[in-house]
Amino acid sequence: DDQIESFLRYLRGQLEPFETFRTLILGSMLSTQSVEQTGTTLTLLNQGHETSAMYKREIAAYIGIPSGKRIWRLQQALQNSLEAVAPWYSPTTT
């Protein structure tokens, strides 16, 4: 059904920037390796849990990445939607 495809594409499109942020930015930011080893200055932002969490929130907000309850709701909506249509749904795109 086109409406299901459209809704799933919308959810995935909303989640994609977060996944990219999590992989590229947070992965580097939370690394315990040195700048020389990682090749990125983002490792300098790893200054303990509270400070790193604050940096993460501020960077995500600045570049418009959904976070907190919004990201959780998007993830739940995608999971619930896929589970609801699983018995009869076969996606035409991935």
CSV table of C-alpha atoms in Angstrom, one decimal:
chain,number,residue,atom,x,y,z
A,1,ASP,CA,0.0,0.0,0.0
A,2,ASP,CA,1.4,3.4,-1.0
A,3,GLN,CA,0.3,5.1,2.3
A,4,ILE,CA,2.2,2.5,4.4
A,5,GLU,CA,5.3,2.9,2.1
A,6,SER,CA,5.1,6.7,2.4
A,7,PHE,CA,4.7,6.6,6.2
A,8,LEU,CA,7.6,4.1,6.7
A,9,ARG,CA,9.8,6.3,4.4
A,10,TYR,CA,8.9,9.3,6.5
A,11,LEU,CA,9.9,7.6,9.7
A,12,ARG,CA,13.1,6.3,8.3
A,13,GLY,CA,13.9,9.7,6.9
A,14,GLN,CA,13.4,11.2,10.3
A,15,LEU,CA,15.6,8.6,12.0
A,16,GLU,CA,18.4,8.7,9.4
A,17,PRO,CA,20.1,11.9,10.6
A,18,PHE,CA,20.1,10.6,14.2
A,19,GLU,CA,21.7,7.3,13.1
A,20,THR,CA,24.4,9.2,11.1
A,21,PHE,CA,25.0,11.5,14.1
A,22,ARG,CA,25.2,8.6,16.4
A,23,THR,CA,27.7,6.7,14.2
A,24,LEU,CA,29.9,9.5,13.1
A,25,ILE,CA,29.8,12.1,15.8
A,26,LEU,CA,29.1,10.2,19.0
A,27,GLY,CA,31.3,7.4,18.0
A,28,SER,CA,34.2,9.8,17.7
A,29,MET,CA,33.2,12.0,20.6
A,30,LEU,CA,33.0,9.2,23.1
A,31,SER,CA,36.2,7.5,22.0
A,32,THR,CA,38.8,7.0,24.7
A,33,GLN,CA,41.6,7.1,22.1
A,34,SER,CA,43.8,10.1,21.5
A,35,VAL,CA,43.3,12.6,18.7
A,36,GLU,CA,46.3,11.2,17.0
A,37,GLN,CA,44.8,7.7,17.0
A,38,THR,CA,41.3,8.7,15.9
A,39,GLY,CA,42.2,11.5,13.5
A,40,THR,CA,39.4,13.7,14.9
A,41,THR,CA,39.3,16.5,17.5
A,42,LEU,CA,35.9,15.2,18.6
A,43,THR,CA,37.6,13.0,21.1
A,44,LEU,CA,38.5,16.2,23.0
A,45,LEU,CA,34.8,16.4,23.9
A,46,ASN,CA,35.0,13.2,26.0
A,47,GLN,CA,35.3,14.9,29.4
A,48,GLY,CA,33.2,12.7,31.6
A,49,HIS,CA,29.6,11.6,31.4
A,50,GLU,CA,27.8,14.8,32.4
A,51,THR,CA,29.9,17.1,30.2
A,52,SER,CA,29.8,14.7,27.2
A,53,ALA,CA,26.0,14.4,27.5
A,54,MET,CA,25.7,18.2,27.5
A,55,TYR,CA,27.9,18.4,24.4
A,56,LYS,CA,25.9,15.8,22.7
A,57,ARG,CA,22.6,17.5,23.4
A,58,GLU,CA,23.9,20.9,22.4
A,59,ILE,CA,25.5,19.7,19.1
A,60,ALA,CA,22.3,17.7,18.2
A,61,ALA,CA,20.1,20.7,18.9
A,62,TYR,CA,22.3,23.0,16.9
A,63,ILE,CA,22.2,20.8,13.8
A,64,GLY,CA,18.6,19.9,14.2
A,65,ILE,CA,19.0,16.2,15.1
A,66,PRO,CA,16.0,14.7,16.9
A,67,SER,CA,16.8,13.5,20.4
A,68,GLY,CA,15.4,12.4,23.7
A,69,LYS,CA,11.7,11.6,23.7
A,70,ARG,CA,11.3,12.6,20.0
A,71,ILE,CA,13.8,10.0,18.8
A,72,TRP,CA,12.4,7.4,21.1
A,73,ARG,CA,8.9,8.0,19.7
A,74,LEU,CA,10.1,7.9,16.1
A,75,GLN,CA,11.9,4.6,16.8
A,76,GLN,CA,8.8,3.1,18.6
A,77,ALA,CA,6.6,4.3,15.7
A,78,LEU,CA,8.8,2.6,13.2
A,79,GLN,CA,9.0,-0.6,15.2
A,80,ASN,CA,5.3,-0.7,15.9
A,81,SER,CA,4.4,0.0,12.3
A,82,LEU,CA,6.7,-2.7,11.0
A,83,GLU,CA,5.3,-5.2,13.5
A,84,ALA,CA,1.7,-4.3,12.7
A,85,VAL,CA,2.1,-4.7,8.9
A,86,ALA,CA,4.6,-7.6,9.0
A,87,PRO,CA,2.1,-10.4,8.2
A,88,TRP,CA,1.0,-9.0,4.8
A,89,TYR,CA,3.5,-6.3,4.0
A,90,SER,CA,6.5,-6.7,1.6
A,91,PRO,CA,8.4,-3.5,1.0
A,92,THR,CA,9.1,-2.4,-2.5
A,93,THR,CA,12.1,-0.4,-1.3
A,94,THR,CA,14.5,-0.8,1.7
